[in-house]
GROMACS .gro file of C-alpha atoms in nm:
model
  305
    1UNK     CA    1   1.024  -0.700   4.457
    2UNK     CA    2   0.795  -0.774   4.186
    3UNK     CA    3   0.438  -0.875   4.242
    4UNK     CA    4   0.384  -1.242   4.167
    5UNK     CA    5   0.231  -1.316   3.834
    6UNK     CA    6  -0.018  -1.599   3.766
    7UNK     CA    7   0.058  -1.872   3.512
    8UNK     CA    8   0.024  -1.724   3.154
    9UNK     CA    9   0.042  -1.355   3.288
   10UNK     CA   10   0.278  -1.083   3.169
   11UNK     CA   11   0.430  -0.757   3.323
   12UNK     CA   12   0.309  -0.480   3.110
   13UNK     CA   13   0.301  -0.120   3.198
   14UNK     CA   14   0.221   0.237   3.032
   15UNK     CA   15   0.005   0.531   3.065
   16UNK     CA   16  -0.292   0.513   2.843
   17UNK     CA   17  -0.402   0.847   2.683
   18UNK     CA   18  -0.640   0.780   2.388
   19UNK     CA   19  -0.539   1.065   2.158
   20UNK     CA   20  -0.182   0.995   2.193
   21UNK     CA   21  -0.226   0.622   2.114
   22UNK     CA   22  -0.440   0.699   1.813
   23UNK     CA   23  -0.188   0.953   1.657
   24UNK     CA   24   0.107   0.733   1.726
   25UNK     CA   25  -0.062   0.418   1.581
   26UNK     CA   26  -0.149   0.601   1.265
   27UNK     CA   27   0.191   0.758   1.232
   28UNK     CA   28   0.366   0.427   1.275
   29UNK     CA   29   0.130   0.257   1.036
   30UNK     CA   30   0.204   0.513   0.758
   31UNK     CA   31   0.578   0.467   0.828
   32UNK     CA   32   0.574   0.088   0.775
   33UNK     CA   33   0.307   0.019   0.527
   34UNK     CA   34   0.353  -0.018   0.146
   35UNK     CA   35  -0.017   0.058   0.043
   36UNK     CA   36   0.009   0.413   0.207
   37UNK     CA   37   0.341   0.478   0.008
   38UNK     CA   38   0.197   0.368  -0.333
   39UNK     CA   39  -0.146   0.540  -0.300
   40UNK     CA   40  -0.325   0.872  -0.280
   41UNK     CA   41  -0.403   0.920   0.090
   42UNK     CA   42  -0.551   1.256   0.066
   43UNK     CA   43  -0.887   1.160   0.212
   44UNK     CA   44  -0.792   1.012   0.541
   45UNK     CA   45  -0.900   1.318   0.733
   46UNK     CA   46  -1.253   1.295   0.611
   47UNK     CA   47  -1.318   0.962   0.791
   48UNK     CA   48  -1.530   0.968   1.103
   49UNK     CA   49  -1.630   0.608   1.142
   50UNK     CA   50  -1.702   0.265   0.988
   51UNK     CA   51  -1.945   0.284   0.706
   52UNK     CA   52  -1.848   0.625   0.593
   53UNK     CA   53  -1.855   0.716   0.223
   54UNK     CA   54  -1.597   0.963   0.084
   55UNK     CA   55  -1.682   1.130  -0.262
   56UNK     CA   56  -1.385   1.165  -0.481
   57UNK     CA   57  -1.389   1.417  -0.746
   58UNK     CA   58  -1.256   1.326  -1.079
   59UNK     CA   59  -1.114   1.539  -1.356
   60UNK     CA   60  -1.327   1.535  -1.668
   61UNK     CA   61  -1.170   1.475  -2.003
   62UNK     CA   62  -1.188   1.752  -2.267
   63UNK     CA   63  -1.215   1.712  -2.639
   64UNK     CA   64  -0.943   1.877  -2.845
   65UNK     CA   65  -1.074   1.981  -3.177
   66UNK     CA   66  -0.919   2.128  -3.498
   67UNK     CA   67  -0.965   2.489  -3.537
   68UNK     CA   68  -1.007   2.712  -3.856
   69UNK     CA   69  -1.017   3.086  -3.862
   70UNK     CA   70  -1.383   3.232  -3.821
   71UNK     CA   71  -1.529   2.886  -3.746
   72UNK     CA   72  -1.810   2.862  -3.471
   73UNK     CA   73  -1.658   2.683  -3.159
   74UNK     CA   74  -1.833   2.378  -3.002
   75UNK     CA   75  -1.850   2.453  -2.648
   76UNK     CA   76  -1.887   2.128  -2.418
   77UNK     CA   77  -2.006   2.111  -2.062
   78UNK     CA   78  -1.731   1.889  -1.896
   79UNK     CA   79  -1.868   1.666  -1.626
   80UNK     CA   80  -1.761   1.353  -1.458
   81UNK     CA   81  -1.936   1.158  -1.196
   82UNK     CA   82  -1.796   1.146  -0.839
   83UNK     CA   83  -1.643   0.834  -0.718
   84UNK     CA   84  -1.721   0.689  -0.397
   85UNK     CA   85  -1.475   0.558  -0.149
   86UNK     CA   86  -1.642   0.316   0.103
   87UNK     CA   87  -1.480   0.286   0.440
   88UNK     CA   88  -1.609  -0.067   0.492
   89UNK     CA   89  -1.334  -0.252   0.653
   90UNK     CA   90  -1.170  -0.245   0.988
   91UNK     CA   91  -0.921  -0.417   1.218
   92UNK     CA   92  -0.897  -0.398   1.602
   93UNK     CA   93  -0.685  -0.488   1.889
   94UNK     CA   94  -0.759  -0.540   2.271
   95UNK     CA   95  -0.520  -0.597   2.549
   96UNK     CA   96  -0.533  -0.578   2.937
   97UNK     CA   97  -0.297  -0.370   3.138
   98UNK     CA   98  -0.280  -0.501   3.487
   99UNK     CA   99  -0.312  -0.265   3.778
  100UNK     CA  100  -0.010  -0.418   3.973
  101UNK     CA  101   0.208  -0.367   3.665
  102UNK     CA  102   0.106  -0.022   3.616
  103UNK     CA  103   0.208   0.077   3.961
  104UNK     CA  104   0.532  -0.128   4.012
  105UNK     CA  105   0.700  -0.111   3.671
  106UNK     CA  106   0.962   0.136   3.583
  107UNK     CA  107   0.936   0.141   3.203
  108UNK     CA  108   0.636   0.266   2.975
  109UNK     CA  109   0.537   0.019   2.691
  110UNK     CA  110   0.334   0.248   2.503
  111UNK     CA  111   0.576   0.297   2.221
  112UNK     CA  112   0.639  -0.077   2.206
  113UNK     CA  113   0.270  -0.152   2.176
  114UNK     CA  114   0.195   0.101   1.921
  115UNK     CA  115   0.485  -0.018   1.696
  116UNK     CA  116   0.360  -0.370   1.732
  117UNK     CA  117  -0.004  -0.291   1.680
  118UNK     CA  118   0.090  -0.079   1.375
  119UNK     CA  119   0.316  -0.360   1.217
  120UNK     CA  120   0.043  -0.615   1.261
  121UNK     CA  121  -0.221  -0.396   1.105
  122UNK     CA  122   0.027  -0.318   0.816
  123UNK     CA  123   0.076  -0.696   0.741
  124UNK     CA  124  -0.297  -0.747   0.728
  125UNK     CA  125  -0.416  -0.446   0.552
  126UNK     CA  126  -0.123  -0.462   0.303
  127UNK     CA  127  -0.225  -0.822   0.208
  128UNK     CA  128  -0.578  -0.717   0.159
  129UNK     CA  129  -0.503  -0.421  -0.058
  130UNK     CA  130  -0.235  -0.562  -0.276
  131UNK     CA  131  -0.476  -0.859  -0.356
  132UNK     CA  132  -0.796  -0.670  -0.356
  133UNK     CA  133  -0.700  -0.416  -0.628
  134UNK     CA  134  -0.586  -0.682  -0.883
  135UNK     CA  135  -0.920  -0.735  -1.061
  136UNK     CA  136  -0.959  -0.355  -1.103
  137UNK     CA  137  -0.631  -0.306  -1.293
  138UNK     CA  138  -0.696  -0.217  -1.668
  139UNK     CA  139  -0.697  -0.537  -1.894
  140UNK     CA  140  -0.466  -0.351  -2.117
  141UNK     CA  141  -0.187  -0.354  -1.852
  142UNK     CA  142  -0.199  -0.714  -1.770
  143UNK     CA  143  -0.145  -1.052  -1.953
  144UNK     CA  144   0.069  -1.180  -2.233
  145UNK     CA  145  -0.037  -0.914  -2.482
  146UNK     CA  146  -0.030  -0.597  -2.269
  147UNK     CA  147   0.017  -0.240  -2.396
  148UNK     CA  148  -0.265  -0.003  -2.496
  149UNK     CA  149  -0.081   0.074  -2.832
  150UNK     CA  150   0.153  -0.212  -2.897
  151UNK     CA  151  -0.054  -0.500  -2.743
  152UNK     CA  152   0.249  -0.725  -2.744
  153UNK     CA  153   0.414  -0.674  -2.425
  154UNK     CA  154   0.444  -1.006  -2.223
  155UNK     CA  155   0.370  -0.933  -1.839
  156UNK     CA  156   0.272  -1.294  -1.777
  157UNK     CA  157  -0.079  -1.459  -1.764
  158UNK     CA  158  -0.259  -1.742  -1.563
  159UNK     CA  159  -0.112  -2.062  -1.687
  160UNK     CA  160   0.198  -1.887  -1.844
  161UNK     CA  161   0.380  -1.674  -1.589
  162UNK     CA  162   0.708  -1.507  -1.685
  163UNK     CA  163   1.009  -1.672  -1.544
  164UNK     CA  164   1.238  -1.406  -1.366
  165UNK     CA  165   1.616  -1.457  -1.354
  166UNK     CA  166   1.890  -1.221  -1.264
  167UNK     CA  167   1.965  -1.185  -1.642
  168UNK     CA  168   1.612  -1.063  -1.747
  169UNK     CA  169   1.449  -0.920  -1.436
  170UNK     CA  170   1.547  -0.564  -1.533
  171UNK     CA  171   1.410  -0.629  -1.879
  172UNK     CA  172   1.061  -0.716  -1.744
  173UNK     CA  173   1.070  -0.416  -1.516
  174UNK     CA  174   1.145  -0.185  -1.822
  175UNK     CA  175   0.851  -0.375  -2.000
  176UNK     CA  176   0.609  -0.273  -1.705
  177UNK     CA  177   0.733   0.077  -1.764
  178UNK     CA  178   0.659   0.064  -2.121
  179UNK     CA  179   0.305  -0.045  -2.054
  180UNK     CA  180   0.247   0.261  -1.826
  181UNK     CA  181   0.404   0.469  -2.100
  182UNK     CA  182   0.154   0.359  -2.347
  183UNK     CA  183  -0.128   0.423  -2.086
  184UNK     CA  184  -0.003   0.785  -2.054
  185UNK     CA  185   0.071   0.742  -1.682
  186UNK     CA  186   0.290   1.007  -1.536
  187UNK     CA  187   0.667   0.948  -1.497
  188UNK     CA  188   0.697   1.085  -1.161
  189UNK     CA  189   0.578   0.905  -0.861
  190UNK     CA  190   0.588   0.549  -1.013
  191UNK     CA  191   0.632   0.247  -0.807
  192UNK     CA  192   0.676  -0.116  -0.820
  193UNK     CA  193   0.614  -0.363  -0.538
  194UNK     CA  194   0.821  -0.686  -0.547
  195UNK     CA  195   0.889  -0.988  -0.339
  196UNK     CA  196   1.224  -1.036  -0.170
  197UNK     CA  197   1.334  -1.311  -0.405
  198UNK     CA  198   1.296  -1.049  -0.691
  199UNK     CA  199   1.485  -0.806  -0.484
  200UNK     CA  200   1.772  -1.065  -0.463
  201UNK     CA  201   1.777  -1.113  -0.830
  202UNK     CA  202   1.799  -0.738  -0.896
  203UNK     CA  203   2.110  -0.710  -0.667
  204UNK     CA  204   2.272  -0.993  -0.866
  205UNK     CA  205   2.180  -0.843  -1.188
  206UNK     CA  206   2.354  -0.562  -1.390
  207UNK     CA  207   2.183  -0.316  -1.149
  208UNK     CA  208   2.490  -0.350  -0.941
  209UNK     CA  209   2.615  -0.063  -1.171
  210UNK     CA  210   2.491   0.240  -0.978
  211UNK     CA  211   2.425   0.439  -1.286
  212UNK     CA  212   2.133   0.201  -1.376
  213UNK     CA  213   1.938   0.313  -1.053
  214UNK     CA  214   2.027   0.685  -1.058
  215UNK     CA  215   2.167   0.639  -0.705
  216UNK     CA  216   2.511   0.776  -0.602
  217UNK     CA  217   2.585   0.435  -0.448
  218UNK     CA  218   2.560   0.083  -0.574
  219UNK     CA  219   2.256  -0.129  -0.399
  220UNK     CA  220   2.536  -0.380  -0.314
  221UNK     CA  221   2.677  -0.119  -0.086
  222UNK     CA  222   2.401   0.069   0.082
  223UNK     CA  223   2.134  -0.204   0.081
  224UNK     CA  224   1.859   0.000  -0.085
  225UNK     CA  225   1.733  -0.060  -0.439
  226UNK     CA  226   1.662   0.290  -0.514
  227UNK     CA  227   1.487   0.380  -0.855
  228UNK     CA  228   1.482   0.159  -1.154
  229UNK     CA  229   1.345   0.299  -1.491
  230UNK     CA  230   1.154   0.572  -1.308
  231UNK     CA  231   1.011   0.320  -1.048
  232UNK     CA  232   1.064   0.361  -0.676
  233UNK     CA  233   1.108  -0.005  -0.580
  234UNK     CA  234   0.933  -0.146  -0.269
  235UNK     CA  235   0.979  -0.485  -0.120
  236UNK     CA  236   0.683  -0.657   0.026
  237UNK     CA  237   0.599  -0.993   0.167
  238UNK     CA  238   0.231  -0.940   0.132
  239UNK     CA  239   0.196  -0.957  -0.242
  240UNK     CA  240  -0.064  -1.195  -0.370
  241UNK     CA  241   0.080  -1.540  -0.463
  242UNK     CA  242  -0.082  -1.860  -0.587
  243UNK     CA  243   0.033  -2.203  -0.706
  244UNK     CA  244  -0.005  -2.204  -1.092
  245UNK     CA  245   0.099  -2.536  -1.281
  246UNK     CA  246   0.303  -2.639  -0.983
  247UNK     CA  247   0.486  -2.317  -0.942
  248UNK     CA  248   0.442  -2.043  -0.699
  249UNK     CA  249   0.359  -1.727  -0.877
  250UNK     CA  250   0.344  -1.373  -0.761
  251UNK     CA  251   0.160  -1.058  -0.874
  252UNK     CA  252   0.401  -0.786  -0.884
  253UNK     CA  253   0.236  -0.452  -0.886
  254UNK     CA  254   0.345  -0.144  -1.073
  255UNK     CA  255   0.184   0.174  -1.128
  256UNK     CA  256   0.159   0.547  -1.039
  257UNK     CA  257   0.006   0.681  -0.708
  258UNK     CA  258  -0.283   0.845  -0.894
  259UNK     CA  259  -0.413   0.494  -0.968
  260UNK     CA  260  -0.500   0.403  -0.618
  261UNK     CA  261  -0.667   0.578  -0.323
  262UNK     CA  262  -0.654   0.456   0.029
  263UNK     CA  263  -0.790   0.604   0.344
  264UNK     CA  264  -0.759   0.507   0.704
  265UNK     CA  265  -0.830   0.636   1.061
  266UNK     CA  266  -0.823   0.533   1.414
  267UNK     CA  267  -1.176   0.596   1.499
  268UNK     CA  268  -1.189   0.426   1.844
  269UNK     CA  269  -0.945   0.420   2.110
  270UNK     CA  270  -1.056   0.367   2.467
  271UNK     CA  271  -0.980   0.203   2.798
  272UNK     CA  272  -1.248   0.024   3.023
  273UNK     CA  273  -1.214  -0.176   3.341
  274UNK     CA  274  -1.173  -0.548   3.306
  275UNK     CA  275  -1.440  -0.769   3.468
  276UNK     CA  276  -1.242  -1.073   3.543
  277UNK     CA  277  -0.909  -0.909   3.669
  278UNK     CA  278  -0.783  -0.589   3.837
  279UNK     CA  279  -0.677  -0.400   3.527
  280UNK     CA  280  -0.782  -0.203   3.242
  281UNK     CA  281  -0.851  -0.320   2.878
  282UNK     CA  282  -0.705  -0.095   2.607
  283UNK     CA  283  -0.869  -0.131   2.272
  284UNK     CA  284  -0.856   0.030   1.942
  285UNK     CA  285  -1.039   0.015   1.598
  286UNK     CA  286  -0.894   0.126   1.282
  287UNK     CA  287  -1.118   0.155   0.972
  288UNK     CA  288  -1.006   0.191   0.617
  289UNK     CA  289  -1.111   0.163   0.262
  290UNK     CA  290  -0.943   0.172  -0.084
  291UNK     CA  291  -1.045   0.208  -0.439
  292UNK     CA  292  -0.867   0.204  -0.789
  293UNK     CA  293  -0.966   0.520  -0.936
  294UNK     CA  294  -0.751   0.512  -1.242
  295UNK     CA  295  -0.720   0.136  -1.358
  296UNK     CA  296  -0.493   0.256  -1.654
  297UNK     CA  297  -0.241   0.378  -1.406
  298UNK     CA  298  -0.164   0.030  -1.266
  299UNK     CA  299  -0.001  -0.282  -1.414
  300UNK     CA  300   0.051  -0.640  -1.300
  301UNK     CA  301   0.366  -0.853  -1.376
  302UNK     CA  302   0.265  -1.200  -1.320
  303UNK     CA  303   0.588  -1.396  -1.247
  304UNK     CA  304   0.754  -1.696  -1.105
  305UNK     CA  305   1.117  -1.792  -1.006
   0.00000   0.00000   0.00000
């Protein structure tokens, strides 16, 4: 017979082991989040706590000069300042595990708790990152006159967003690819993050022909969008959106993983005895930071339905 529970209470159970919780939370977070998939995450292991600063080495740009036989070579000393990634943001959770539940229950909810906490953190952090990086994108890769070389590719601008339909959505994705081409972004590891309504338009467009995505199966059969014009396509509900001239407009993000660095770590995971009930409080703190390290490797498509 279950122990009676007061109004508003819940039957929870599970064995709390801080190290296991920390690793499971981070593993589940990386499985779910978009920002971890579209960024360089090489520096996560260097985080020890909130307020850390991670120094990122950058590759200097060498000068290529003409050569003539017998000429004296000009030798340069390549140097480029380090970039600093500030771990200046954090999110936490705290929940109580009742002693009676721990003793009587026959299930372990650690997996459920970690999945739920990871998903909630993903939603919050994704929204922050996908909005926070927008001002740092190269001005040559946004707006109605995008393109480092051509300067005539319309990716939409405030007051004049592009209107996406099932007949032109692929054209605009290709245009975003052209902008990155002109910025000399590598062709591998490119991504584009789109809202669900754009994904629906893609599925209704000519991309139903599997040959356009490079996949063996059409997206209408297997449910995944695959690759479009070298972009791995991700769907997110956390893209920045604003009301512009009466229309809801979205900032679709395209780019290469080298453009964005993201680092996170579960730095605090502990259990303490609750003061107001017989139970233990489980709480965790996840700290993180992000920075645009190559603005030219990112592009924004500003669009409405």
